[in-house]
């Protein structure tokens, strides 16, 4: 278990990079499973691990569905887990619209798979403590999500 | 209730992880939208769906689901089965509809 009393709150404990390939549905969820394992090894609380896995999976799916390629970066400190997913894709024209529950630009075959239901970005926003999205049309999208670790959130609020 | 008991009560066909049926199932979730399952299912749920493709395995794995029941005589794809074996996710199939399966399991777990 992480002893958050003995380590400075911003000290990096674990970091990692996981590559993502657009269109590779067979590998979908692997970044999420990878991160879940890493966080479980750290002895983090089950709910924190679950939330990190959910937001990672959704971010991963967006790269697979919409982008050419991307990367997942994660940084764990005693304070928080930071997850950054960056892609080379066509970008999002209207971020406000994309964040609306149920709004999706996914093609029909993706919807048939049960993805592209317009729940991904709202799920990511709802499940993380901090959520930032930045997108440039024609270049790509970066999503940054932070999940506070137990009791650190209470101290900071 | 043990997954093995559900298999028996509903006459499910077990496709993967026959040795993983001693898991406890406390509740279930019915959905064909994977983001919905990611967001709203809970650990140890049995997942009832008509999706058959490989991504159902990763979703079940990440959420710690007890297993997946594929309904309405649909069959999981080969790569789905392969991945389910690796991730140790029990997949079962049935000729029954999602409505029937959910109804029966709801009664059994009540």
mmCIF file of C-alpha atoms in Angstrom:
data_model
loop_
_atom_site.group_PDB
_atom_site.id
_atom_site.type_symbol
_atom_site.label_atom_id
_atom_site.label_comp_id
_atom_site.label_asym_id
_atom_site.label_seq_id
_atom_site.Cartn_x
_atom_site.Cartn_y
_atom_site.Cartn_z
ATOM 1 C CA UNK A 1 0.000 0.000 0.000
ATOM 2 C CA UNK A 2 1.205 3.485 -0.793
ATOM 3 C CA UNK A 3 2.154 5.317 2.329
ATOM 4 C CA UNK A 4 1.230 8.861 1.357
ATOM 5 C CA UNK A 5 2.609 10.292 4.598
ATOM 6 C CA UNK A 6 6.248 9.500 3.993
ATOM 7 C CA UNK A 7 6.672 10.535 0.354
ATOM 8 C CA UNK A 8 6.344 14.086 -1.031
ATOM 9 C CA UNK A 9 2.947 14.386 -2.713
ATOM 10 C CA UNK A 10 4.385 15.222 -6.117
ATOM 11 C CA UNK A 11 7.065 12.556 -6.228
ATOM 12 C CA UNK A 12 6.619 10.340 -9.248
ATOM 13 C CA UNK A 13 6.149 6.726 -8.188
ATOM 14 C CA UNK A 14 5.286 5.051 -11.458
ATOM 15 C CA UNK A 15 5.037 6.288 -15.013
ATOM 16 C CA UNK A 16 4.523 4.577 -18.310
ATOM 17 C CA UNK A 17 3.726 4.871 -21.976
ATOM 18 C CA UNK A 18 1.460 2.598 -23.966
ATOM 19 C CA UNK A 19 1.186 2.929 -27.764
ATOM 20 C CA UNK A 20 -2.254 2.897 -29.403
ATOM 21 C CA UNK A 21 -2.981 2.061 -33.024
ATOM 22 C CA UNK A 22 -6.004 3.451 -34.844
ATOM 23 C CA UNK A 23 -8.384 0.819 -36.173
ATOM 24 C CA UNK A 24 -6.900 -1.961 -34.088
ATOM 25 C CA UNK A 25 -10.056 -3.173 -32.366
ATOM 26 C CA UNK A 26 -8.455 -6.503 -31.482
ATOM 27 C CA UNK A 27 -6.130 -4.698 -29.059
ATOM 28 C CA UNK A 28 -8.816 -2.471 -27.555
ATOM 29 C CA UNK A 29 -8.708 -2.430 -23.775
ATOM 30 C CA UNK A 30 -5.090 -3.535 -23.505
ATOM 31 C CA UNK A 31 -3.825 -0.157 -22.311
ATOM 32 C CA UNK A 32 -6.576 -0.170 -19.726
ATOM 33 C CA UNK A 33 -5.795 -3.723 -18.581
ATOM 34 C CA UNK A 34 -2.083 -2.791 -18.432
ATOM 35 C CA UNK A 35 -2.728 0.297 -16.288
ATOM 36 C CA UNK A 36 -5.150 -1.627 -14.069
ATOM 37 C CA UNK A 37 -2.431 -4.193 -13.359
ATOM 38 C CA UNK A 38 0.170 -1.512 -12.585
ATOM 39 C CA UNK A 39 -2.162 0.324 -10.213
ATOM 40 C CA UNK A 40 -3.271 -2.887 -8.518
ATOM 41 C CA UNK A 41 0.399 -3.792 -7.951
ATOM 42 C CA UNK A 42 0.815 -0.446 -6.190
ATOM 43 C CA UNK A 43 -1.920 -1.528 -3.800
ATOM 44 C CA UNK A 44 -4.226 1.328 -4.741
ATOM 45 C CA UNK A 45 -7.825 1.202 -3.634
ATOM 46 C CA UNK A 46 -10.169 -0.800 -5.863
ATOM 47 C CA UNK A 47 -12.454 2.107 -6.678
ATOM 48 C CA UNK A 48 -9.539 4.300 -7.792
ATOM 49 C CA UNK A 49 -8.210 1.504 -10.008
ATOM 50 C CA UNK A 50 -11.690 0.918 -11.455
ATOM 51 C CA UNK A 51 -12.111 4.601 -12.327
ATOM 52 C CA UNK A 52 -8.657 4.814 -13.918
ATOM 53 C CA UNK A 53 -9.412 1.698 -15.970
ATOM 54 C CA UNK A 54 -12.745 3.079 -17.200
ATOM 55 C CA UNK A 55 -11.381 6.442 -18.348
ATOM 56 C CA UNK A 56 -8.389 4.786 -19.984
ATOM 57 C CA UNK A 57 -10.573 2.319 -21.863
ATOM 58 C CA UNK A 58 -12.802 5.094 -23.205
ATOM 59 C CA UNK A 59 -9.821 7.230 -24.238
ATOM 60 C CA UNK A 60 -8.228 4.227 -25.873
ATOM 61 C CA UNK A 61 -11.423 3.498 -27.837
ATOM 62 C CA UNK A 62 -11.507 7.055 -29.163
ATOM 63 C CA UNK A 63 -8.001 6.633 -30.573
ATOM 64 C CA UNK A 64 -8.894 3.245 -32.068
ATOM 65 C CA UNK A 65 -12.158 4.487 -33.590
ATOM 66 C CA UNK A 66 -11.152 7.960 -34.770
ATOM 67 C CA UNK A 67 -7.390 8.374 -34.981
ATOM 68 C CA UNK A 68 -4.397 7.011 -36.868
ATOM 69 C CA UNK A 69 -2.302 6.433 -33.784
ATOM 70 C CA UNK A 70 -1.806 7.694 -30.289
ATOM 71 C CA UNK A 71 -0.149 7.251 -26.936
ATOM 72 C CA UNK A 72 -1.276 6.729 -23.422
ATOM 73 C CA UNK A 73 0.957 8.289 -20.757
ATOM 74 C CA UNK A 74 0.353 7.754 -17.094
ATOM 75 C CA UNK A 75 1.987 9.269 -14.034
ATOM 76 C CA UNK A 76 1.288 8.159 -10.497
ATOM 77 C CA UNK A 77 2.228 10.259 -7.467
ATOM 78 C CA UNK A 78 0.989 9.895 -3.887
ATOM 79 C CA UNK A 79 -1.458 12.668 -4.747
ATOM 80 C CA UNK A 80 -2.972 11.471 -8.001
ATOM 81 C CA UNK A 81 -2.984 9.425 -11.178
ATOM 82 C CA UNK A 82 -2.591 11.535 -14.290
ATOM 83 C CA UNK A 83 -3.603 9.940 -17.575
ATOM 84 C CA UNK A 84 -2.826 11.671 -20.847
ATOM 85 C CA UNK A 85 -4.034 10.269 -24.141
ATOM 86 C CA UNK A 86 -2.751 12.031 -27.201
ATOM 87 C CA UNK A 87 -3.583 11.115 -30.765
ATOM 88 C CA UNK A 88 -2.854 11.932 -34.361
ATOM 89 C CA UNK A 89 -6.343 12.074 -35.742
ATOM 90 C CA UNK A 90 -8.717 14.407 -37.503
ATOM 91 C CA UNK A 91 -9.469 16.278 -34.299
ATOM 92 C CA UNK A 92 -12.805 17.406 -32.914
ATOM 93 C CA UNK A 93 -14.554 20.350 -34.565
ATOM 94 C CA UNK A 94 -16.964 21.153 -31.775
ATOM 95 C CA UNK A 95 -15.754 19.977 -28.365
ATOM 96 C CA UNK A 96 -18.858 21.193 -26.556
ATOM 97 C CA UNK A 97 -21.028 19.093 -28.836
ATOM 98 C CA UNK A 98 -18.701 16.086 -28.534
ATOM 99 C CA UNK A 99 -19.052 16.251 -24.747
ATOM 100 C CA UNK A 100 -22.833 16.000 -24.987
ATOM 101 C CA UNK A 101 -24.263 12.707 -23.817
ATOM 102 C CA UNK A 102 -25.397 10.699 -26.844
ATOM 103 C CA UNK A 103 -23.629 12.767 -29.497
ATOM 104 C CA UNK A 104 -21.477 10.625 -31.776
ATOM 105 C CA UNK A 105 -19.858 10.811 -35.189
ATOM 106 C CA UNK A 106 -18.988 7.092 -35.259
ATOM 107 C CA UNK A 107 -19.807 5.161 -38.440
ATOM 108 C CA UNK A 108 -22.675 2.617 -38.328
ATOM 109 C CA UNK A 109 -20.398 -0.444 -38.149
ATOM 110 C CA UNK A 110 -18.728 0.922 -35.002
ATOM 111 C CA UNK A 111 -22.166 1.508 -33.479
ATOM 112 C CA UNK A 112 -23.140 -2.058 -34.292
ATOM 113 C CA UNK A 113 -20.216 -3.179 -32.149
ATOM 114 C CA UNK A 114 -21.757 -1.303 -29.247
ATOM 115 C CA UNK A 115 -19.248 1.554 -29.367
ATOM 116 C CA UNK A 116 -19.806 5.104 -30.610
ATOM 117 C CA UNK A 117 -22.916 5.617 -28.516
ATOM 118 C CA UNK A 118 -21.862 9.099 -27.459
ATOM 119 C CA UNK A 119 -21.028 8.010 -23.946
ATOM 120 C CA UNK A 120 -17.227 7.944 -24.068
ATOM 121 C CA UNK A 121 -16.236 11.555 -23.400
ATOM 122 C CA UNK A 122 -19.066 12.105 -20.870
ATOM 123 C CA UNK A 123 -17.982 8.902 -19.076
ATOM 124 C CA UNK A 124 -14.386 10.128 -18.976
ATOM 125 C CA UNK A 125 -15.392 13.529 -17.651
ATOM 126 C CA UNK A 126 -17.735 12.108 -15.023
ATOM 127 C CA UNK A 127 -15.355 9.402 -13.828
ATOM 128 C CA UNK A 128 -12.259 11.586 -13.436
ATOM 129 C CA UNK A 129 -11.681 14.348 -10.872
ATOM 130 C CA UNK A 130 -10.131 16.679 -13.419
ATOM 131 C CA UNK A 131 -10.733 16.514 -17.161
ATOM 132 C CA UNK A 132 -9.171 18.572 -19.917
ATOM 133 C CA UNK A 133 -9.551 18.159 -23.650
ATOM 134 C CA UNK A 134 -7.706 19.981 -26.354
ATOM 135 C CA UNK A 135 -8.178 19.351 -30.040
ATOM 136 C CA UNK A 136 -6.886 20.806 -33.273
ATOM 137 C CA UNK A 137 -8.793 19.861 -36.427
ATOM 138 C CA UNK A 138 -6.491 18.046 -38.814
ATOM 139 C CA UNK A 139 -3.860 17.415 -36.159
ATOM 140 C CA UNK A 140 -5.262 15.514 -33.234
ATOM 141 C CA UNK A 141 -6.711 15.461 -29.777
ATOM 142 C CA UNK A 142 -5.225 15.370 -26.288
ATOM 143 C CA UNK A 143 -7.212 14.349 -23.253
ATOM 144 C CA UNK A 144 -5.800 14.802 -19.774
ATOM 145 C CA UNK A 145 -7.506 13.212 -16.808
ATOM 146 C CA UNK A 146 -6.608 13.243 -13.149
ATOM 147 C CA UNK A 147 -7.913 10.933 -10.475
ATOM 148 C CA UNK A 148 -7.073 11.897 -6.903
ATOM 149 C CA UNK A 149 -5.906 9.130 -4.628
ATOM 150 C CA UNK A 150 -7.759 8.390 -1.435
ATOM 151 C CA UNK A 151 -7.881 11.013 1.298
ATOM 152 C CA UNK A 152 -5.557 13.300 -0.688
ATOM 153 C CA UNK A 153 -8.667 14.656 -2.395
ATOM 154 C CA UNK A 154 -10.217 15.584 0.931
ATOM 155 C CA UNK A 155 -7.044 17.366 2.053
ATOM 156 C CA UNK A 156 -6.948 19.511 -1.039
ATOM 157 C CA UNK A 157 -10.576 20.520 -1.136
ATOM 158 C CA UNK B 1 -24.847 -17.718 -6.170
ATOM 159 C CA UNK B 2 -22.093 -19.610 -7.966
ATOM 160 C CA UNK B 3 -21.786 -19.141 -11.714
ATOM 161 C CA UNK B 4 -21.948 -22.938 -12.005
ATOM 162 C CA UNK B 5 -25.439 -22.879 -10.494
ATOM 163 C CA UNK B 6 -26.604 -20.278 -13.007
ATOM 164 C CA UNK B 7 -25.221 -22.414 -15.825
ATOM 165 C CA UNK B 8 -27.208 -25.383 -14.536
ATOM 166 C CA UNK B 9 -30.441 -23.515 -13.847
ATOM 167 C CA UNK B 10 -30.500 -21.832 -17.267
ATOM 168 C CA UNK B 11 -28.941 -24.743 -19.207
ATOM 169 C CA UNK B 12 -26.231 -22.429 -20.568
ATOM 170 C CA UNK B 13 -23.572 -23.703 -22.926
ATOM 171 C CA UNK B 14 -20.138 -22.922 -21.478
ATOM 172 C CA UNK B 15 -17.704 -21.808 -24.179
ATOM 173 C CA UNK B 16 -14.655 -20.817 -22.124
ATOM 174 C CA UNK B 17 -13.211 -21.192 -18.629
ATOM 175 C CA UNK B 18 -15.163 -24.219 -17.473
ATOM 176 C CA UNK B 19 -12.872 -24.144 -14.432
ATOM 177 C CA UNK B 20 -13.839 -20.544 -13.618
ATOM 178 C CA UNK B 21 -17.427 -21.326 -12.712
ATOM 179 C CA UNK B 22 -16.892 -21.304 -8.973
ATOM 180 C CA UNK B 23 -17.048 -17.503 -9.028
ATOM 181 C CA UNK B 24 -19.800 -15.843 -7.081
ATOM 182 C CA UNK B 25 -22.359 -13.804 -8.986
ATOM 183 C CA UNK B 26 -24.193 -11.236 -6.920
ATOM 184 C CA UNK B 27 -26.054 -9.315 -9.595
ATOM 185 C CA UNK B 28 -26.195 -8.749 -13.314
ATOM 186 C CA UNK B 29 -26.106 -6.147 -16.044
ATOM 187 C CA UNK B 30 -27.894 -6.201 -19.396
ATOM 188 C CA UNK B 31 -26.561 -4.022 -22.203
ATOM 189 C CA UNK B 32 -25.197 -4.117 -25.721
ATOM 190 C CA UNK B 33 -23.504 -0.727 -25.453
ATOM 191 C CA UNK B 34 -19.964 -1.251 -24.266
ATOM 192 C CA UNK B 35 -19.505 2.229 -22.814
ATOM 193 C CA UNK B 36 -22.650 1.668 -20.787
ATOM 194 C CA UNK B 37 -21.211 -1.561 -19.386
ATOM 195 C CA UNK B 38 -17.897 0.174 -18.658
ATOM 196 C CA UNK B 39 -19.695 2.954 -16.819
ATOM 197 C CA UNK B 40 -22.479 1.138 -15.021
ATOM 198 C CA UNK B 41 -21.776 -2.550 -14.463
ATOM 199 C CA UNK B 42 -20.294 -3.625 -11.151
ATOM 200 C CA UNK B 43 -17.685 -6.161 -10.093
ATOM 201 C CA UNK B 44 -18.935 -9.775 -9.999
ATOM 202 C CA UNK B 45 -21.910 -8.951 -12.228
ATOM 203 C CA UNK B 46 -22.969 -11.445 -14.839
ATOM 204 C CA UNK B 47 -23.203 -9.563 -18.158
ATOM 205 C CA UNK B 48 -26.019 -10.418 -20.541
ATOM 206 C CA UNK B 49 -25.485 -9.208 -24.113
ATOM 207 C CA UNK B 50 -25.830 -10.027 -27.782
ATOM 208 C CA UNK B 51 -22.414 -8.620 -28.657
ATOM 209 C CA UNK B 52 -20.022 -11.378 -29.757
ATOM 210 C CA UNK B 53 -16.842 -9.549 -30.776
ATOM 211 C CA UNK B 54 -13.465 -9.537 -29.046
ATOM 212 C CA UNK B 55 -13.952 -6.258 -27.121
ATOM 213 C CA UNK B 56 -16.489 -7.807 -24.730
ATOM 214 C CA UNK B 57 -13.620 -9.734 -23.120
ATOM 215 C CA UNK B 58 -11.537 -6.650 -22.303
ATOM 216 C CA UNK B 59 -14.619 -4.870 -20.962
ATOM 217 C CA UNK B 60 -15.436 -7.838 -18.705
ATOM 218 C CA UNK B 61 -11.811 -8.073 -17.604
ATOM 219 C CA UNK B 62 -11.432 -4.385 -16.771
ATOM 220 C CA UNK B 63 -14.707 -4.357 -14.821
ATOM 221 C CA UNK B 64 -14.035 -7.643 -13.007
ATOM 222 C CA UNK B 65 -17.276 -9.176 -14.266
ATOM 223 C CA UNK B 66 -18.045 -12.785 -13.322
ATOM 224 C CA UNK B 67 -18.817 -13.824 -16.883
ATOM 225 C CA UNK B 68 -20.649 -13.068 -20.115
ATOM 226 C CA UNK B 69 -23.861 -14.684 -21.341
ATOM 227 C CA UNK B 70 -24.373 -14.235 -25.074
ATOM 228 C CA UNK B 71 -28.076 -14.508 -25.858
ATOM 229 C CA UNK B 72 -30.394 -15.372 -28.744
ATOM 230 C CA UNK B 73 -28.252 -18.178 -30.210
ATOM 231 C CA UNK B 74 -25.482 -15.792 -31.221
ATOM 232 C CA UNK B 75 -22.016 -17.304 -31.181
ATOM 233 C CA UNK B 76 -18.808 -15.647 -29.979
ATOM 234 C CA UNK B 77 -16.165 -15.120 -32.645
ATOM 235 C CA UNK B 78 -12.981 -17.218 -32.635
ATOM 236 C CA UNK B 79 -10.725 -14.381 -31.470
ATOM 237 C CA UNK B 80 -13.231 -13.573 -28.720
ATOM 238 C CA UNK B 81 -12.920 -17.123 -27.375
ATOM 239 C CA UNK B 82 -9.139 -17.039 -27.633
ATOM 240 C CA UNK B 83 -8.908 -13.795 -25.681
ATOM 241 C CA UNK B 84 -11.451 -15.003 -23.110
ATOM 242 C CA UNK B 85 -9.217 -17.981 -22.362
ATOM 243 C CA UNK B 86 -6.214 -15.684 -21.848
ATOM 244 C CA UNK B 87 -8.149 -13.257 -19.645
ATOM 245 C CA UNK B 88 -9.966 -16.114 -17.873
ATOM 246 C CA UNK B 89 -13.435 -14.772 -18.604
ATOM 247 C CA UNK B 90 -16.200 -17.402 -18.701
ATOM 248 C CA UNK B 91 -18.364 -17.019 -21.820
ATOM 249 C CA UNK B 92 -21.668 -18.819 -22.053
ATOM 250 C CA UNK B 93 -24.293 -18.958 -24.773
ATOM 251 C CA UNK B 94 -28.015 -19.589 -24.807
ATOM 252 C CA UNK B 95 -30.891 -19.765 -27.262
ATOM 253 C CA UNK B 96 -32.996 -17.667 -24.881
ATOM 254 C CA UNK B 97 -33.550 -13.917 -25.285
ATOM 255 C CA UNK B 98 -31.939 -11.297 -23.047
ATOM 256 C CA UNK B 99 -35.356 -10.698 -21.472
ATOM 257 C CA UNK B 100 -35.795 -14.346 -20.518
ATOM 258 C CA UNK B 101 -32.238 -14.766 -19.265
ATOM 259 C CA UNK B 102 -32.350 -11.571 -17.177
ATOM 260 C CA UNK B 103 -35.763 -12.490 -15.774
ATOM 261 C CA UNK B 104 -34.655 -15.943 -14.699
ATOM 262 C CA UNK B 105 -31.393 -14.728 -13.174
ATOM 263 C CA UNK B 106 -33.205 -11.931 -11.374
ATOM 264 C CA UNK B 107 -35.529 -14.513 -9.792
ATOM 265 C CA UNK B 108 -32.610 -16.768 -8.843
ATOM 266 C CA UNK B 109 -30.582 -13.981 -7.221
ATOM 267 C CA UNK B 110 -33.508 -12.348 -5.432
#
